[in-house]
Structure formats: structure tokens, C-alpha cells
Tab-separated table of C-alpha atoms in Angstrom:
chain	number	residue	atom	x	y	z
A	1	UNK	CA	-69.551	38.957	6.758
A	2	UNK	CA	-69.271	41.223	3.746
A	3	UNK	CA	-70.567	44.888	4.590
A	4	UNK	CA	-71.620	47.741	2.023
A	5	UNK	CA	-71.873	51.261	2.936
A	6	UNK	CA	-74.162	53.638	1.636
A	7	UNK	CA	-74.706	57.306	2.586
A	8	UNK	CA	-77.677	57.616	4.708
A	9	UNK	CA	-78.755	60.589	2.511
A	10	UNK	CA	-78.210	62.525	-0.688
A	11	UNK	CA	-80.071	66.014	-1.516
A	12	UNK	CA	-80.255	67.186	-5.286
A	13	UNK	CA	-82.165	70.156	-7.041
A	14	UNK	CA	-84.737	69.218	-9.680
A	15	UNK	CA	-83.101	68.749	-12.906
A	16	UNK	CA	-79.662	67.944	-11.539
A	17	UNK	CA	-77.643	64.785	-11.040
A	18	UNK	CA	-77.793	62.547	-8.276
A	19	UNK	CA	-75.245	59.735	-7.275
A	20	UNK	CA	-76.125	57.122	-4.767
A	21	UNK	CA	-72.977	55.079	-3.728
A	22	UNK	CA	-72.556	51.752	-2.576
A	23	UNK	CA	-69.139	50.795	-1.016
A	24	UNK	CA	-67.616	47.294	-0.680
A	25	UNK	CA	-64.202	45.762	-0.507
A	26	UNK	CA	-63.714	45.239	-4.235
A	27	UNK	CA	-67.574	45.244	-4.880
A	28	UNK	CA	-66.568	45.731	-8.384
A	29	UNK	CA	-66.072	42.048	-8.675
A	30	UNK	CA	-69.843	41.398	-7.581
A	31	UNK	CA	-72.919	42.259	-9.702
A	32	UNK	CA	-74.920	45.042	-7.664
A	33	UNK	CA	-78.812	45.401	-7.870
A	34	UNK	CA	-80.466	48.445	-6.688
A	35	UNK	CA	-84.065	49.120	-5.402
A	36	UNK	CA	-86.281	51.881	-4.576
A	37	UNK	CA	-88.697	52.324	-1.674
A	38	UNK	CA	-91.059	54.901	-1.401
A	39	UNK	CA	-92.900	55.426	1.904
A	40	UNK	CA	-95.531	52.646	2.713
A	41	UNK	CA	-94.550	50.983	-0.344
A	42	UNK	CA	-92.688	47.786	-1.214
A	43	UNK	CA	-89.209	48.043	-2.898
A	44	UNK	CA	-88.904	48.031	-6.653
A	45	UNK	CA	-85.764	47.133	-8.550
A	46	UNK	CA	-84.490	50.181	-10.416
A	47	UNK	CA	-81.135	48.284	-11.784
A	48	UNK	CA	-79.742	44.816	-11.744
A	49	UNK	CA	-76.541	43.515	-12.929
A	50	UNK	CA	-74.550	46.694	-11.964
A	51	UNK	CA	-76.192	48.733	-14.845
A	52	UNK	CA	-79.421	46.859	-16.337
A	53	UNK	CA	-82.567	48.547	-16.182
A	54	UNK	CA	-85.776	46.747	-15.673
A	55	UNK	CA	-88.629	47.748	-18.235
A	56	UNK	CA	-90.666	50.494	-17.046
A	57	UNK	CA	-87.443	52.380	-15.344
A	58	UNK	CA	-86.411	55.634	-17.412
A	59	UNK	CA	-83.137	55.946	-19.139
A	60	UNK	CA	-82.460	58.605	-16.615
A	61	UNK	CA	-81.323	55.782	-14.348
A	62	UNK	CA	-77.976	54.333	-14.881
A	63	UNK	CA	-75.374	52.332	-12.778
A	64	UNK	CA	-71.889	51.462	-12.755
A	65	UNK	CA	-69.315	49.545	-10.767
A	66	UNK	CA	-65.914	49.529	-10.417
A	67	UNK	CA	-63.045	48.954	-7.814
A	68	UNK	CA	-64.644	49.450	-4.237
A	69	UNK	CA	-67.833	51.546	-5.369
A	70	UNK	CA	-70.967	51.044	-7.240
A	71	UNK	CA	-72.799	53.761	-8.145
A	72	UNK	CA	-76.907	54.539	-9.068
A	73	UNK	CA	-77.029	57.507	-11.141
A	74	UNK	CA	-80.188	59.517	-11.721
A	75	UNK	CA	-79.934	62.254	-14.325
A	76	UNK	CA	-82.497	65.314	-14.485
A	77	UNK	CA	-83.976	64.199	-10.953
A	78	UNK	CA	-87.656	64.742	-10.720
A	79	UNK	CA	-89.747	65.293	-7.491
A	80	UNK	CA	-91.069	61.515	-8.133
A	81	UNK	CA	-87.672	59.883	-7.732
A	82	UNK	CA	-87.779	60.923	-3.986
A	83	UNK	CA	-87.472	57.760	-2.252
A	84	UNK	CA	-85.361	55.320	-0.261
A	85	UNK	CA	-82.463	53.505	-2.395
A	86	UNK	CA	-80.701	50.197	-1.417
A	87	UNK	CA	-78.037	48.285	-3.016
A	88	UNK	CA	-77.944	44.464	-2.723
A	89	UNK	CA	-75.005	41.879	-3.542
A	90	UNK	CA	-74.533	38.398	-2.628
A	91	UNK	CA	-71.366	37.563	-0.508
A	92	UNK	CA	-70.248	33.962	-1.340
A	93	UNK	CA	-67.752	33.865	1.559
A	94	UNK	CA	-70.967	34.158	4.288
A	95	UNK	CA	-73.323	32.613	1.887
A	96	UNK	CA	-75.369	35.642	2.837
A	97	UNK	CA	-77.804	38.232	1.007
A	98	UNK	CA	-76.584	41.654	1.879
A	99	UNK	CA	-78.285	45.036	1.783
A	100	UNK	CA	-76.960	48.260	1.886
A	101	UNK	CA	-78.285	50.399	4.726
A	102	UNK	CA	-80.271	52.833	2.570
A	103	UNK	CA	-79.935	56.263	1.126
A	104	UNK	CA	-82.689	58.738	1.195
A	105	UNK	CA	-82.656	60.648	-1.770
A	106	UNK	CA	-84.361	64.032	-1.278
A	107	UNK	CA	-85.266	66.217	-4.070
A	108	UNK	CA	-84.944	70.070	-2.887
B	1	UNK	CA	-99.280	38.599	-13.590
B	2	UNK	CA	-97.063	37.867	-10.736
B	3	UNK	CA	-98.444	38.585	-7.289
B	4	UNK	CA	-97.220	37.864	-3.647
B	5	UNK	CA	-99.523	38.214	-0.733
B	6	UNK	CA	-98.254	37.878	2.528
B	7	UNK	CA	-100.237	37.253	5.658
B	8	UNK	CA	-99.841	35.880	9.315
B	9	UNK	CA	-98.397	38.966	10.915
B	10	UNK	CA	-99.726	40.219	14.017
B	11	UNK	CA	-99.032	41.034	17.779
B	12	UNK	CA	-96.989	38.381	19.883
B	13	UNK	CA	-95.321	38.355	23.195
B	14	UNK	CA	-91.740	38.003	23.342
B	15	UNK	CA	-90.737	34.354	23.123
B	16	UNK	CA	-93.928	33.424	21.221
B	17	UNK	CA	-94.343	32.195	17.656
B	18	UNK	CA	-95.667	33.097	14.498
B	19	UNK	CA	-96.205	31.543	11.013
B	20	UNK	CA	-95.919	33.997	8.244
B	21	UNK	CA	-97.518	32.690	4.939
B	22	UNK	CA	-97.070	34.244	1.197
B	23	UNK	CA	-99.416	33.041	-1.764
B	24	UNK	CA	-97.848	33.396	-5.006
B	25	UNK	CA	-99.866	33.626	-8.113
B	26	UNK	CA	-98.597	34.398	-11.855
B	27	UNK	CA	-95.600	31.885	-11.477
B	28	UNK	CA	-94.456	28.535	-10.252
B	29	UNK	CA	-92.929	28.667	-6.634
B	30	UNK	CA	-90.711	25.835	-7.064
B	31	UNK	CA	-89.195	27.281	-10.332
B	32	UNK	CA	-87.458	30.105	-8.405
B	33	UNK	CA	-85.648	31.043	-4.818
B	34	UNK	CA	-88.043	32.876	-2.768
B	35	UNK	CA	-86.707	35.230	0.372
B	36	UNK	CA	-88.187	36.751	3.310
B	37	UNK	CA	-86.687	40.348	3.945
B	38	UNK	CA	-87.652	42.578	6.994
B	39	UNK	CA	-87.803	46.269	7.584
B	40	UNK	CA	-87.861	47.284	11.293
B	41	UNK	CA	-89.917	50.928	11.749
B	42	UNK	CA	-87.895	53.649	10.439
B	43	UNK	CA	-84.980	51.206	9.458
B	44	UNK	CA	-83.424	49.911	6.154
B	45	UNK	CA	-83.937	46.347	4.744
B	46	UNK	CA	-82.598	43.007	6.379
B	47	UNK	CA	-82.294	39.943	4.757
B	48	UNK	CA	-84.043	37.263	6.831
B	49	UNK	CA	-83.883	33.630	5.134
B	50	UNK	CA	-84.010	32.285	1.527
B	51	UNK	CA	-84.976	28.854	-0.059
B	52	UNK	CA	-83.678	27.627	-3.143
B	53	UNK	CA	-86.369	26.493	-6.079
B	54	UNK	CA	-85.642	22.988	-6.772
B	55	UNK	CA	-83.214	21.445	-4.057
B	56	UNK	CA	-84.899	22.811	-0.846
B	57	UNK	CA	-81.673	24.379	0.267
B	58	UNK	CA	-82.058	27.318	2.625
B	59	UNK	CA	-79.922	30.293	3.808
B	60	UNK	CA	-80.443	32.177	6.877
B	61	UNK	CA	-79.318	35.397	8.391
B	62	UNK	CA	-77.559	34.918	11.869
B	63	UNK	CA	-80.597	36.806	13.564
B	64	UNK	CA	-82.746	33.887	12.207
B	65	UNK	CA	-80.466	30.865	12.775
B	66	UNK	CA	-82.205	28.361	15.331
B	67	UNK	CA	-85.360	30.287	15.509
B	68	UNK	CA	-87.004	30.724	12.056
B	69	UNK	CA	-87.641	28.075	9.384
B	70	UNK	CA	-88.579	28.629	5.947
B	71	UNK	CA	-90.506	26.350	3.893
B	72	UNK	CA	-92.714	26.051	0.880
B	73	UNK	CA	-95.951	24.317	-0.027
B	74	UNK	CA	-95.828	23.591	-3.819
B	75	UNK	CA	-99.286	22.218	-3.805
B	76	UNK	CA	-100.400	25.490	-2.638
B	77	UNK	CA	-97.640	27.708	-4.298
B	78	UNK	CA	-97.210	29.052	-0.818
B	79	UNK	CA	-94.143	30.131	1.027
B	80	UNK	CA	-93.992	30.206	4.736
B	81	UNK	CA	-91.818	31.472	7.731
B	82	UNK	CA	-92.266	29.767	10.890
B	83	UNK	CA	-90.752	32.022	13.717
B	84	UNK	CA	-90.191	31.128	17.065
B	85	UNK	CA	-88.654	32.354	20.356
B	86	UNK	CA	-89.530	35.945	18.784
B	87	UNK	CA	-87.709	38.802	20.420
B	88	UNK	CA	-88.670	42.644	20.454
B	89	UNK	CA	-85.925	43.259	18.110
B	90	UNK	CA	-88.019	41.015	15.493
B	91	UNK	CA	-90.716	43.845	15.267
B	92	UNK	CA	-90.684	44.751	11.570
B	93	UNK	CA	-92.720	44.516	8.265
B	94	UNK	CA	-91.720	41.322	6.540
B	95	UNK	CA	-91.568	40.852	3.090
B	96	UNK	CA	-91.878	37.958	0.833
B	97	UNK	CA	-89.705	38.348	-2.572
B	98	UNK	CA	-89.162	36.487	-5.639
B	99	UNK	CA	-85.938	35.833	-6.863
B	100	UNK	CA	-84.634	35.698	-10.381
B	101	UNK	CA	-82.800	32.445	-10.434
B	102	UNK	CA	-83.282	29.065	-8.704
B	103	UNK	CA	-80.719	30.031	-6.086
B	104	UNK	CA	-79.900	32.974	-3.949
B	105	UNK	CA	-76.338	31.954	-4.110
B	106	UNK	CA	-74.951	33.722	-7.036
B	107	UNK	CA	-74.078	37.448	-7.984
B	108	UNK	CA	-76.732	37.309	-10.955
B	109	UNK	CA	-79.681	36.715	-8.667
B	110	UNK	CA	-82.007	39.793	-7.770
B	111	UNK	CA	-85.213	40.315	-6.511
B	112	UNK	CA	-87.786	41.168	-9.300
B	113	UNK	CA	-91.217	41.022	-7.306
B	114	UNK	CA	-92.104	41.756	-3.669
B	115	UNK	CA	-95.263	41.557	-1.614
B	116	UNK	CA	-96.667	44.276	0.393
B	117	UNK	CA	-95.318	43.173	3.467
B	118	UNK	CA	-97.106	41.791	6.778
B	119	UNK	CA	-96.362	43.458	10.029
B	120	UNK	CA	-95.009	41.581	13.117
B	121	UNK	CA	-95.074	43.215	16.550
B	122	UNK	CA	-93.451	41.718	19.456
B	123	UNK	CA	-94.086	43.348	22.668
B	124	UNK	CA	-94.978	42.734	26.242
């Protein structure tokens, strides 16, 4: 079945830009959705349809998707952005919902 | 306000069974696809099973096929996951998630609301 790959961890200093990637074969042809999960909490959607933000998610969050990589970009990172981030796609070949393995974002 | 409240988790021995419930409020369950997602301790999210809104079509992860059954009671606005032949590796927090479409079988579908989860522990 379709595999999406995320880096296990990303570290960034406050105020800098964090980029969390989600790699997959021709993932640019799919819509990618992103979820943030803080410790002890349920996931929350932070980006859908590659680059659309739900209400309540700050403009510092943006998304892109092209070729074999989708990217969640967080600008002017704050301590409150520290969390695990997961990408999600639908694989029509296997009829499976697919999650990436997750990326732990650490704010230094 | 959309709310999802899971229950039914607990401790069970290998080979045993559990039925998880997810009571939905603030929307009509049968209008949307609903999904169970699990998370083993210290691990990432793993899709388990989904059920379409209007047509009772289901999709299942390979780990769930033949053992888990997803269903819905529209009169109670409640989603279920019947889990049989449980294994130690099924130990996880199980989340109920609401979809944005009637079906998960589209790239346009994503999960816009999640419950707080219920813990299932399988151990001898």
C-alpha cells in the first residue's frame, strides 16, 4: 500500500521557520491533510487540501504539495507550536486511509 | 457544537473481545463518514476502520480485517467498533473521528473533529 514518510523530528529556534515534510510517490497528485497533536490530547486538523487553513489556525501555518513532497511550514515558531504533526492522504489503490509516521516538532 | 465521546475501553486478555462506542452530538452521524484511529503508547496514529455515512460501506486496515467490525446506530447517533480476537499489539488509545464527507474514499475527505479517545489494554 501507499507509504508516506515523515522525518521523526524537527527542531527550530523560536521565531524561526519550521518545515515538516511528508514524502510519497507522486504525492502532489493527492490532497494532503495535516494534524497537530499535543501530549495527552486528541489530534487537531491544522491544514487541509494541501494549503487550506481551518478557522482558528494562525496565518503562520501554510502548506504546499508538489512532486513527491508535501510540506507544512510554520513561520515565526512559538513555544506553543511544539507538538507531533501527522500528514494524511487517501490511497485509492489500496482503499486505505494513510497517516505519516509523525514528526515531533521541538522548539529550542 | 460537535462532540464525540468514546467509551468501552478497558483491560482484556489476549483472545478476548471489547466493543467501543462513540456517541456523537451536534451533527447527524449518518451524514458523514466516521472512522476509528488508534495510537499505541508512544507511537503514531494508525487508521483502523471507516464507515460511510449513507451507504454502510466500510473500509478496514489489514490489521483489523476479520477481527474488527465497525457499525452505527443512527437512532442513538452512536458509532461502534466490535473488536474480537484481541492481541497484545492492539493495545492503544482508540479515537473516534468525524469526516468531512460522506465517504473516506476521496482525497477531499479529512477528519475535522476527534474524540478524546478510550484506552484499550490487551495483556495476560
